[in-house]
Coordinates of C-alpha atoms in Angstrom, one line a residue:
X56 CA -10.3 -23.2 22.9
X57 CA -13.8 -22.3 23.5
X58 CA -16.9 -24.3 22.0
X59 CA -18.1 -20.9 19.7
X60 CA -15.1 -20.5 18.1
X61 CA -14.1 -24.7 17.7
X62 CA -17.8 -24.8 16.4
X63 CA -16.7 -21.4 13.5
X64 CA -13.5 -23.3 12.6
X65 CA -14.9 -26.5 11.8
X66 CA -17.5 -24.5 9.5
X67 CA -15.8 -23.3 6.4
X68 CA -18.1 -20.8 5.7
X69 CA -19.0 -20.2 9.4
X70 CA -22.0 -21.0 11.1
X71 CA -24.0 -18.2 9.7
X72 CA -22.2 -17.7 6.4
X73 CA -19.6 -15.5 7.5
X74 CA -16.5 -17.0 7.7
X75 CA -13.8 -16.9 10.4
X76 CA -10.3 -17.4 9.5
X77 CA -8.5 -18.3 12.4
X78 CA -5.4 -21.0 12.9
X79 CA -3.8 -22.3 15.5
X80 CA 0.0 -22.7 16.1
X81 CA 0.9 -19.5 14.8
X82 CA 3.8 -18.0 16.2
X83 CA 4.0 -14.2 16.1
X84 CA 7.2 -12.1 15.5
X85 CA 8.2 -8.4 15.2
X86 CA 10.6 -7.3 12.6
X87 CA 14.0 -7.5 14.4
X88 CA 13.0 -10.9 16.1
X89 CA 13.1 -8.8 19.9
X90 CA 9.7 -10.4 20.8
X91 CA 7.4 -13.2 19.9
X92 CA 4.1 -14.7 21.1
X93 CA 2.0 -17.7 20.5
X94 CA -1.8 -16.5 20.1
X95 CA -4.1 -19.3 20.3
X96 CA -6.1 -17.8 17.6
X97 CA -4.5 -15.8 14.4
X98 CA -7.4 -14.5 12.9
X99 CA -6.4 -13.2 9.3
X100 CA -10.3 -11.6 8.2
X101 CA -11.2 -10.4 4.6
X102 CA -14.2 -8.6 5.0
X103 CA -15.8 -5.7 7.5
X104 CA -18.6 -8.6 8.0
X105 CA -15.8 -11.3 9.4
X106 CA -13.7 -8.4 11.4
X107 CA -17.2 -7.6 13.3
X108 CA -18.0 -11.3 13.9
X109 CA -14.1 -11.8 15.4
X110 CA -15.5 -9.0 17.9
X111 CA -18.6 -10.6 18.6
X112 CA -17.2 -14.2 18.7
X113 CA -13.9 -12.8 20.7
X114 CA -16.7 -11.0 23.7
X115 CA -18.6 -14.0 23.8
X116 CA -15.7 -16.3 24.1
X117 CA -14.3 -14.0 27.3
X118 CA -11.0 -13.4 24.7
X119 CA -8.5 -10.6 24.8
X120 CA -7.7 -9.3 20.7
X121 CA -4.4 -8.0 20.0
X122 CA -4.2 -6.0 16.0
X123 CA -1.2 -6.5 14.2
X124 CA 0.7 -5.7 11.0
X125 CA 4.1 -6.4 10.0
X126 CA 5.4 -6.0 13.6
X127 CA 7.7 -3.5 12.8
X128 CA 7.8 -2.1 16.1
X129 CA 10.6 -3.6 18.3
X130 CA 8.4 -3.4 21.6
X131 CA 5.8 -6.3 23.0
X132 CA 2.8 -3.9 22.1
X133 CA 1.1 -6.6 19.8
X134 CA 2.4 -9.9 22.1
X135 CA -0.5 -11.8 23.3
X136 CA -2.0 -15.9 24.3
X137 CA -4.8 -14.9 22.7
X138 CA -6.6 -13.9 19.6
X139 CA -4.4 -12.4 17.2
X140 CA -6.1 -10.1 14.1
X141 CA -3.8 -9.7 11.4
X142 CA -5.6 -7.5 8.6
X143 CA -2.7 -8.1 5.2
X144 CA -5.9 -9.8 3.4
X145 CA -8.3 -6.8 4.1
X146 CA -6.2 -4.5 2.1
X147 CA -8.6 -3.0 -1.2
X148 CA -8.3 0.6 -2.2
X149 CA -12.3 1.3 -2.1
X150 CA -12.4 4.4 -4.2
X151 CA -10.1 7.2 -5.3
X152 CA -11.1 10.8 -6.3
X153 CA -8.7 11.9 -9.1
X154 CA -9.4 15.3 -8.8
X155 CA -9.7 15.9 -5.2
X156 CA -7.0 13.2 -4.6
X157 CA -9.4 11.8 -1.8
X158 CA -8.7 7.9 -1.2
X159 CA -10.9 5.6 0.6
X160 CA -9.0 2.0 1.7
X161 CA -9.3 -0.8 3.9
X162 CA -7.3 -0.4 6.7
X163 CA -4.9 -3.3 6.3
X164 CA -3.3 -2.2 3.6
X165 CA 0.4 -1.7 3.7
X166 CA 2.3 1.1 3.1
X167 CA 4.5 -0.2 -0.3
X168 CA 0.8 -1.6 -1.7
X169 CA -1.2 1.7 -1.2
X170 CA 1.9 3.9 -2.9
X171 CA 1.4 1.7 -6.1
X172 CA -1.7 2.1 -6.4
X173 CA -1.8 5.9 -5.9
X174 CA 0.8 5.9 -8.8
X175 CA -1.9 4.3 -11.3
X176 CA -3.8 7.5 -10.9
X177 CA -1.0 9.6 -10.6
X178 CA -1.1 10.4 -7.1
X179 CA 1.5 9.8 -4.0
X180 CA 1.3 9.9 -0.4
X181 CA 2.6 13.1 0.9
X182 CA 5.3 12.3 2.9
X183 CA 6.7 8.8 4.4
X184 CA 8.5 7.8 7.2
X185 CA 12.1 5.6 6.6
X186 CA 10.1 2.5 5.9
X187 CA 7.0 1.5 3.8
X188 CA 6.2 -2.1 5.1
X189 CA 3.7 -1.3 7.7
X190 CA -0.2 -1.0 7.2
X191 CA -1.4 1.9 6.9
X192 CA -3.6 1.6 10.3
X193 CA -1.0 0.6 12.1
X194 CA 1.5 3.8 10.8
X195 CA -0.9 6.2 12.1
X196 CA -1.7 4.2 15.4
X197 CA 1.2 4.9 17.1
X198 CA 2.7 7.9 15.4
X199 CA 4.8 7.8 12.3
X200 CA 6.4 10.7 11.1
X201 CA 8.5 11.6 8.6
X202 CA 11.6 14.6 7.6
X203 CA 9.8 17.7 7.1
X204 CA 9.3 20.9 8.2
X205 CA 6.6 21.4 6.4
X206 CA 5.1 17.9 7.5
X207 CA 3.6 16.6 10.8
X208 CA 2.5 13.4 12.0
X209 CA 1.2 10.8 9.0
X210 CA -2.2 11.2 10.6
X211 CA -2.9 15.0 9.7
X212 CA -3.8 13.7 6.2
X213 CA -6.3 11.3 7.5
X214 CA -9.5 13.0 6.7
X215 CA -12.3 9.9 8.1
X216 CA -12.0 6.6 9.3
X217 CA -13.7 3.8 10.8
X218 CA -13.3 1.5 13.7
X219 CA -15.0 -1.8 15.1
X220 CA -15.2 -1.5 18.6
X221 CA -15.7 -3.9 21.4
X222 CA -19.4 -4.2 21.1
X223 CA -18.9 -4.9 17.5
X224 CA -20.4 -1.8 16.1
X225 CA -18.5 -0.1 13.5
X226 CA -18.3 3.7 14.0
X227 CA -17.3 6.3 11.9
X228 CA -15.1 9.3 13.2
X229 CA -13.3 12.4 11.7
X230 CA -12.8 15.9 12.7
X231 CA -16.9 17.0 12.7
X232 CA -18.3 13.3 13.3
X233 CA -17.3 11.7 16.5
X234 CA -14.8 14.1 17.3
X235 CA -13.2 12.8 20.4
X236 CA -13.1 9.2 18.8
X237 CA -11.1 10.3 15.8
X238 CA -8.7 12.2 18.5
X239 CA -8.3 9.2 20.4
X240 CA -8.2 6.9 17.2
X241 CA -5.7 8.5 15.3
X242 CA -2.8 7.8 17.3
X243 CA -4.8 5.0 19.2
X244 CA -2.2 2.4 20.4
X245 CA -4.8 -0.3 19.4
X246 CA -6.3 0.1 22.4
X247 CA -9.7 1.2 21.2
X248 CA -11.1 -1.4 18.8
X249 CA -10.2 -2.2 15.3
X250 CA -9.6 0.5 12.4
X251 CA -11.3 -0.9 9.4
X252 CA -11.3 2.0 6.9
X253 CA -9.7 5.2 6.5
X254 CA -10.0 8.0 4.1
X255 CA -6.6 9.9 3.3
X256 CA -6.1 12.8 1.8
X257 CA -3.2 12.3 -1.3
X258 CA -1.5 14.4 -3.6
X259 CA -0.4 14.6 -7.3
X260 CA 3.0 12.4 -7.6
X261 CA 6.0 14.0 -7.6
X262 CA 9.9 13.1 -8.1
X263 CA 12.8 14.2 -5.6
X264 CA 15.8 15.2 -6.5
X265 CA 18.2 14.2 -3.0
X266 CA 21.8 14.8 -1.8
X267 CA 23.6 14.1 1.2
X268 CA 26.7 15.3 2.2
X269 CA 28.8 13.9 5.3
X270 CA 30.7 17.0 7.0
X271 CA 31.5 18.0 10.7
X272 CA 28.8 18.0 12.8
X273 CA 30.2 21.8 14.2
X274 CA 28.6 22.7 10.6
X275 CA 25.9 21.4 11.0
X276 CA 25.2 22.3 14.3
X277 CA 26.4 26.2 12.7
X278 CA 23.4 26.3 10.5
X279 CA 20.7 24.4 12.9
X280 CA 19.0 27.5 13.6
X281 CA 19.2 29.0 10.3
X282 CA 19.7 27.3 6.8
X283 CA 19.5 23.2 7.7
X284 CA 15.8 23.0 8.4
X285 CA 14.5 25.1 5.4
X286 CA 16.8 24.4 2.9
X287 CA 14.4 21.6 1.3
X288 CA 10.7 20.0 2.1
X289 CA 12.6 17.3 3.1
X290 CA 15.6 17.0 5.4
X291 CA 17.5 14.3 7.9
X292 CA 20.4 13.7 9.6
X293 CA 22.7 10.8 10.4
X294 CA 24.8 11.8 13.1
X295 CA 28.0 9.6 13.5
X296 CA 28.9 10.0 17.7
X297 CA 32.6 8.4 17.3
X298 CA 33.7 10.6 14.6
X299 CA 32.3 13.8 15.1
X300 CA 30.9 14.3 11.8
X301 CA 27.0 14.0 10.2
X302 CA 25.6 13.4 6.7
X303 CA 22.9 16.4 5.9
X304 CA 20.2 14.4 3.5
X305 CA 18.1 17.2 1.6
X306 CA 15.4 16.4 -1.2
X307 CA 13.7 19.0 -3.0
X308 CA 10.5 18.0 -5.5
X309 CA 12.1 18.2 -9.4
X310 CA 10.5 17.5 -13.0
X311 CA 13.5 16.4 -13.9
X312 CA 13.6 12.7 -15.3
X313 CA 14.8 10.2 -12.8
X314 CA 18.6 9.4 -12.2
X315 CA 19.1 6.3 -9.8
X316 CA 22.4 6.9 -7.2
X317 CA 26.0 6.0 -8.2
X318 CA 26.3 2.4 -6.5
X319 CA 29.8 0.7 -5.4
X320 CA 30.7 -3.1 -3.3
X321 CA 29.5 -1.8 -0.1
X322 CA 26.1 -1.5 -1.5
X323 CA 25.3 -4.7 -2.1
X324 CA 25.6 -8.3 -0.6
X325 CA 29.3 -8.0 0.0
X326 CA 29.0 -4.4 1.9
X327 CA 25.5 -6.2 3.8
X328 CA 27.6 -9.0 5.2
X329 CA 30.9 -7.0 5.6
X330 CA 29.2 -5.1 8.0
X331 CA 26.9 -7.6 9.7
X332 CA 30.0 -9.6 10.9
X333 CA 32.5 -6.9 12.0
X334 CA 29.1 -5.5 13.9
X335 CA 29.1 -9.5 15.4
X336 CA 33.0 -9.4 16.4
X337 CA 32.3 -6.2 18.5
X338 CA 29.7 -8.4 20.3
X339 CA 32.8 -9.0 21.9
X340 CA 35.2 -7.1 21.1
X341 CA 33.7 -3.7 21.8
X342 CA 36.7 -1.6 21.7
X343 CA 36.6 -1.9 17.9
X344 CA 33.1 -0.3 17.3
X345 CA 34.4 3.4 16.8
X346 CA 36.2 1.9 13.7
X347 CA 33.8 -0.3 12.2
X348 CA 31.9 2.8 12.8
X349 CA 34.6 4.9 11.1
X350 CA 35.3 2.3 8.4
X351 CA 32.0 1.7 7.2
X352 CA 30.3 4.4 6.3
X353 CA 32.9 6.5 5.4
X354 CA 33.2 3.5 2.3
X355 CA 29.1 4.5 2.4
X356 CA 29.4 8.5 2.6
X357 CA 33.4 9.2 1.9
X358 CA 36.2 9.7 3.9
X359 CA 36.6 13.6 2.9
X360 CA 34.3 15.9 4.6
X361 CA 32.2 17.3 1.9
X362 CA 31.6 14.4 0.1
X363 CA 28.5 13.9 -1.6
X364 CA 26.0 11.5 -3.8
X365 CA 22.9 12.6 -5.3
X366 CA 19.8 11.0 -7.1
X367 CA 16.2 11.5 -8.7
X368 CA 14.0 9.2 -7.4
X369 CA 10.0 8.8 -7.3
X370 CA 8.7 10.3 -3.4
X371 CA 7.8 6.9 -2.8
X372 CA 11.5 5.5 -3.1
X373 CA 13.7 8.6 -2.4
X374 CA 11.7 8.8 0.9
X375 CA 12.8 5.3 2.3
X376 CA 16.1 3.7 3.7
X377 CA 17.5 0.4 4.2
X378 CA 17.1 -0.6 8.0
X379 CA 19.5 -3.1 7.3
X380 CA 19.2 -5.5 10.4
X381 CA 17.3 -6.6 13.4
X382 CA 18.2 -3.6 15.9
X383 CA 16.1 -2.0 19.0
X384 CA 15.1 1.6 18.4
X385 CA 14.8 4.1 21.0
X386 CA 13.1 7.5 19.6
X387 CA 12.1 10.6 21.5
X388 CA 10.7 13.9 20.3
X389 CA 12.0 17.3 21.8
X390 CA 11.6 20.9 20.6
X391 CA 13.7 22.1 17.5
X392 CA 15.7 24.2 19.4
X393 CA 17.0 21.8 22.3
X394 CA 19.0 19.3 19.4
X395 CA 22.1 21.0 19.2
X396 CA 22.5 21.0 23.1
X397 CA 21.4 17.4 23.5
X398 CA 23.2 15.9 20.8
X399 CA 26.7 17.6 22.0
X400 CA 25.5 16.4 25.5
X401 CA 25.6 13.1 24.4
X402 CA 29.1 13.4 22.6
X403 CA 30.4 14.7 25.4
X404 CA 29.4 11.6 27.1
X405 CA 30.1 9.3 24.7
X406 CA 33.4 10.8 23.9
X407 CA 34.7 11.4 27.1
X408 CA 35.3 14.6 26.5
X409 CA 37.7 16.6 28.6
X410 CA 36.7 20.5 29.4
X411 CA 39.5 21.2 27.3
X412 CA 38.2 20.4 24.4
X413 CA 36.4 22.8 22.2
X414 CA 33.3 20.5 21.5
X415 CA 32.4 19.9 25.3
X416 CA 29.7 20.9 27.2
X417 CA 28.6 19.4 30.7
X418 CA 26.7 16.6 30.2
X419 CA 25.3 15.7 33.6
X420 CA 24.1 12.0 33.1
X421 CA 24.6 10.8 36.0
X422 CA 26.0 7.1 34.4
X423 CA 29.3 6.2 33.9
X424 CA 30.7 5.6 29.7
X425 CA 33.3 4.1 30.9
X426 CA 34.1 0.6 28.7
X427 CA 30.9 1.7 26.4
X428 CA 31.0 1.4 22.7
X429 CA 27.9 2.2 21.1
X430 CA 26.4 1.5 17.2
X431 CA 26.3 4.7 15.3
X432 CA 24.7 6.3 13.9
X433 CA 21.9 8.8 15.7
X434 CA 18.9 9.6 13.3
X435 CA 18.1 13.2 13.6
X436 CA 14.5 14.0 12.3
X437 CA 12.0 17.0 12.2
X438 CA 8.3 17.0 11.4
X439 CA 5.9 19.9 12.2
X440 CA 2.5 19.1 13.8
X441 CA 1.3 22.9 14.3
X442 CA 1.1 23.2 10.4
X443 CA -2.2 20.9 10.1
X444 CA -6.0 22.3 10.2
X445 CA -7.0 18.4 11.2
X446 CA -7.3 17.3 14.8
X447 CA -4.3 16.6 16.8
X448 CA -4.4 13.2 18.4
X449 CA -4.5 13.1 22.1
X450 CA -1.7 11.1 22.4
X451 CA 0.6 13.5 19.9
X452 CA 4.2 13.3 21.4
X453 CA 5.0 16.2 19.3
X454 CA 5.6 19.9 20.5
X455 CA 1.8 21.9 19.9
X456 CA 4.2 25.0 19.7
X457 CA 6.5 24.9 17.1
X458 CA 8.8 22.4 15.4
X459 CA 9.5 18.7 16.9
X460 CA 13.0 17.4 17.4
X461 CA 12.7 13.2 16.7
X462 CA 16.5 11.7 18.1
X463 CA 16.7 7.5 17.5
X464 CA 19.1 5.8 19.0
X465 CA 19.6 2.8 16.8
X466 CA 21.7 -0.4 18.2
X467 CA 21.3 -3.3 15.7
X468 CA 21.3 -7.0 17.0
X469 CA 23.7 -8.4 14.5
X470 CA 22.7 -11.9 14.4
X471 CA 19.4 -11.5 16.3
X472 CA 22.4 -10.5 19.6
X473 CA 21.8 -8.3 22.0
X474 CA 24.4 -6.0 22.0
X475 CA 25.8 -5.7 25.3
X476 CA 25.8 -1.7 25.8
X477 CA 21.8 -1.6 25.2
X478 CA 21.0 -1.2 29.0
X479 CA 23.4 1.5 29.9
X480 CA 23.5 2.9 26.9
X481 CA 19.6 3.4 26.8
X482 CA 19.2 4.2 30.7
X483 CA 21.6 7.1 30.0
X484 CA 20.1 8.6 26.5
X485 CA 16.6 8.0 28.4
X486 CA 17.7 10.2 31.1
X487 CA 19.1 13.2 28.8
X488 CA 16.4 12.8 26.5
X489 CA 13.9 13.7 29.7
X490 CA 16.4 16.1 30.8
X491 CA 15.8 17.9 27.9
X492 CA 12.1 17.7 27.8
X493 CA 11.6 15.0 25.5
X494 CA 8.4 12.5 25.3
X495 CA 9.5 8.7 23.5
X496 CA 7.7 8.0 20.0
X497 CA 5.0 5.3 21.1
X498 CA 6.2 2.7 18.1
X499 CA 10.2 2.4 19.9
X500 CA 11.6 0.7 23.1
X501 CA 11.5 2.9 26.0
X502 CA 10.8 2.0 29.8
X503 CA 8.7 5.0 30.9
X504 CA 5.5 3.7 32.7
X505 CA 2.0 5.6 33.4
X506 CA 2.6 7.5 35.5
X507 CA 5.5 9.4 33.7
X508 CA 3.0 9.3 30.8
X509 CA 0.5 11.1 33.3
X510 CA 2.9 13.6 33.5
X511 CA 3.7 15.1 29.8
X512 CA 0.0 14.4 28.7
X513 CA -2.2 15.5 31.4
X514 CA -5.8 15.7 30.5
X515 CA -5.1 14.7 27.1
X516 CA -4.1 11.7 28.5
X517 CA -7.2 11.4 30.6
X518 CA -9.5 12.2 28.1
X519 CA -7.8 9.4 25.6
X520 CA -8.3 7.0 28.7
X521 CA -12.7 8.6 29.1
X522 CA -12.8 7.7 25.6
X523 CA -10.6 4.2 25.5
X524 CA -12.7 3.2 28.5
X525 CA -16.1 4.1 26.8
X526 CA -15.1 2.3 23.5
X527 CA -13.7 -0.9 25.2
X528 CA -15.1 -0.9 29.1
X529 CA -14.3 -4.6 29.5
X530 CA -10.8 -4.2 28.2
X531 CA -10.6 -6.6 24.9
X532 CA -8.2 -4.3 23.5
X533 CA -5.9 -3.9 26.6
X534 CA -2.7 -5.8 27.1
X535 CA 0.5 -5.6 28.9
X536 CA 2.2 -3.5 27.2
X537 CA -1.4 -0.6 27.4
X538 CA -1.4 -1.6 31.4
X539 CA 2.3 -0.5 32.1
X540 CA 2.4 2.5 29.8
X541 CA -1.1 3.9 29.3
X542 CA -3.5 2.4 31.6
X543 CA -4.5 4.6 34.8
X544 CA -3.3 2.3 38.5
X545 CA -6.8 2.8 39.4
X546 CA -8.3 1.0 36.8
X547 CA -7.4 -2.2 38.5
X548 CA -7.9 -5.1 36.2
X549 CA -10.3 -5.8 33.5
X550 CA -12.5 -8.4 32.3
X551 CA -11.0 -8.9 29.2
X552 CA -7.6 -7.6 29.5
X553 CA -4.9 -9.6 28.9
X554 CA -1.7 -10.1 31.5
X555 CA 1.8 -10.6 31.1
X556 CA 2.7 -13.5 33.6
X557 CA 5.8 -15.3 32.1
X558 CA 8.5 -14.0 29.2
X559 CA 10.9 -16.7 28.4
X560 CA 14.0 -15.8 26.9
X561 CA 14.9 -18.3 24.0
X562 CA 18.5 -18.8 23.9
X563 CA 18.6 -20.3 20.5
X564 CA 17.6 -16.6 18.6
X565 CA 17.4 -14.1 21.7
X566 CA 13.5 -14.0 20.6
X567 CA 11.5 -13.6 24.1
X568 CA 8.2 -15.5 24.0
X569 CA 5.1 -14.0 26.0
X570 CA 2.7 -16.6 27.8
X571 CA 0.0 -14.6 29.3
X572 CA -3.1 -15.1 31.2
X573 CA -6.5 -12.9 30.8
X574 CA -7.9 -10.9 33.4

């Protein structure tokens, strides 16, 4: 370790009474367990004082800085060998307007911690994504979005924020000030510096009142281009490959008082580990996926078609699910009005579906299904990024004319395994979903590189990389994971950018370790 930061550490207040909380030996993992690093450094700050001095110490030291939260993201974005900045202890609500709703925070705080305290002043986020465990810096850094219509990306409510960059000077940014920072910053990747504050625009609370239904998916693909978009302010899809069939999840706000959902067995621990292991024995066993698939949640949804549960929840709780178990996600957003063709596509493909069959259409991947079994189901998700007045982020996957299309292809890892259709099964929904037009969602595993990248952005993406380049010119910020998917080839190397030069596959857990070098 270099003498500067050795010399910080052994002070407890720091050499010039700011402290710096870094310890060694700390071994980094995402959510589902698919990646995990050893930084020589995690760096857990409490102040806008210490974060600025980790910059300072981290340029001077010749050290690469990787941001993290809760590592929900299943990629290696965060991995790094170096210094590691983990923000869960610089996570104060600053100030909050009651009557404008305007809510100034540190940047660290998560998702779950910043709904509770809206609700002491009666206040909510306005819309969520499926989970509430990451920070709220790192939601809008690479995208979140949640299952509206009438709802973009998480980022359109950010009205300021504020980010440390590589010279240690903290800048503030929003639509008038700093314009092409707060572009680049909202959906930054973390490869521009640190966000340390941001101010969010939030709403008066509100209660849904949900249902979802499980049905054929003919009916729902019947009413995609009429009633199953605008029926509710919220709307999303499961869609269940093996058995042809899709639950419709609707919420609509209410003032009615709140009615928790009808619960049964497969709800709780029983249903949790029921599944878990039958999802194991199809490790190997595959043929028996379809009916787990089948078996399971028609016990969650009903067997019938037209079965339905409702509830009254609190946004804040109707808004979430239950991501159950370690899995790899693979996301991509497409326009509205390509999902019904690229969803039968895929069953087609899946199904093996014979031209004789009323449901097929010619699915062209060019990749054989034969012997694949795949998890179920397909999340089927809408948000609408032309509805905002607020800047749209360079990097925006989204459609800039009309409503976005989100399809996830979820495969869990039952017992941190990798299930053994993942490669084909992702190289062939990768080449439909860019068949169809479709860009991946930054936060998932995909294995597009740069240059593809070059492609769907074009001088967005250029102008995110002017801006990256002028914020961070020795590359602090940059590690593998920027180099393969954002970085220009012509950049060569930089000073301070990190390189991927070993990954170590652990065959106790299936966790891959990182050891890295820096440029």
């Amino acid at each position: 370790m270099h003498p500067l930061a050795l010399a910080e550490l052994a002070s407890p207040t720091g050499t010039d009474g700011v402290p710096f909380r870094g310890t060694p030996n700390h071994v980094h993992r995402t959510w589902a367990r698919t990646f995990s690093s050893l930084p020589e450094l995690y760096i857990q700050p409490q102040s806008l004082a210490e974060i600025e001095k980790v910059v300072n110490l981290a340029r001077a030291c010749r050290r690469h800085i990787s941001t993290t939260g809760c590592g929900h993201s299943p990629s290696n974005i965060t991995c790094t060998s170096s210094w590691m900045v983990n923000l869960d202890n610089y996570n104060a609500v600053l100030s909050v307007d009651e009557k404008t709703g305007v809510v100034v925070m540190q940047s660290g705080i998560r998702l779950f911690q910043l709904c509770k305290e809206l609700d002491k002043y009666g206040l909510a986020m306005p819309n969520l994504g499926s989970i509430n465990e990451q920070s709220i810096a790192g939601a809008i850094s690479t995208g979140t979005h949640g299952s509206s219509a009438r709802h973009g990306l998480m980022s359109e409510d950010v009205i300021a924020l504020k980010i440390t960059l590589a010279s240690g000077e903290t800048k503030a940014c929003s639509k008038t000030e700093n314009p092409d920072l707060f572009r680049a910053a909202l959906l930054s990747l973390g490869a521009l510096g640190i966000i340390t504050e941001i101010t969010f625009q939030a709403v008066p609370e509100f209660t849904l009142r949900w249902s979802q239904t499980i049905d054929s998916d003919q009916k729902m693909f019947n009413t995609w281009d009429t009633t199953l978009w605008s029926q509710s302010e919220f709307v999303r899809v499961w869609w269940f490959p093996y058995t042809r069939r899709a639950v419709v999840w609707k919420a609509e706000k209410t003032e009615e008082e709140p009615r928790e959902p009808s619960t049964s067995w497969q709800d709780g621990p029983l249903g949790y580990y029921l599944y878990h292991n039958l999802l194991y024995v199809s490790q190997f066993v595959p043929k028996l996926l379809p009916w787990v698939e089948w078996f399971f949640f028609g016990l969650q949804y009903g067997f019938p078609n037209g079965s339905t549960t409702s509830a009254i929840q609190p946004s804040r709780k109707a808004l979430l699910m239950n991501c159950l178990y370690s899995q790899f996600v693979n996301e991509w957003a497409l326009p509205l009005e390509k999902g019904p063709l690229a969803i039968r596509r895929l069953s087609s493909w899946l199904n093996h579906l014979s031209p004789s069959d009323p449901d097929y259409v010619p699915h062209g991947i060019p990749f054989s299904a034969d012997g694949l079994y795949v998890h179920a189901p397909v999340e089927v998700r809408i948000s609408d990024t032309t509805l905002t007045s607020n800047a749209r982020p360079y990097l925006d996957p989204t459609c800039e004319a009309g409503p976005t299309l989100y399809l996830n292809a979820t495969l869990y890892r039952p017992y941190l395994a990798d299930p053994p259709c993942r490669e084909r099964y992702y190289e062939a929904f990768e080449w439909l979903m860019r068949d169809m037009g479709g860009r991946p969602h930054w936060a998932k595993n995909f294995v597009v590189g740069a240059r593809d990248v070059e492609a769907w952005y074009g001088k967005d993406i250029a102008e995110f990389r002017r801006i990256r380049d002028e914020a961070d010119p020795l590359g602090m910020f940059v590690g593998a994971w920027h180099r393969e998917k954002i970085m220009a080839d012509t950049d060569g190397v930089l000073e301070l950018e990190e390189m991927e030069v070993r990954r170590v596959k652990n065959a106790e857990n299936g966790v891959v370790a990182f050891g890295s070098l820096k440029g």
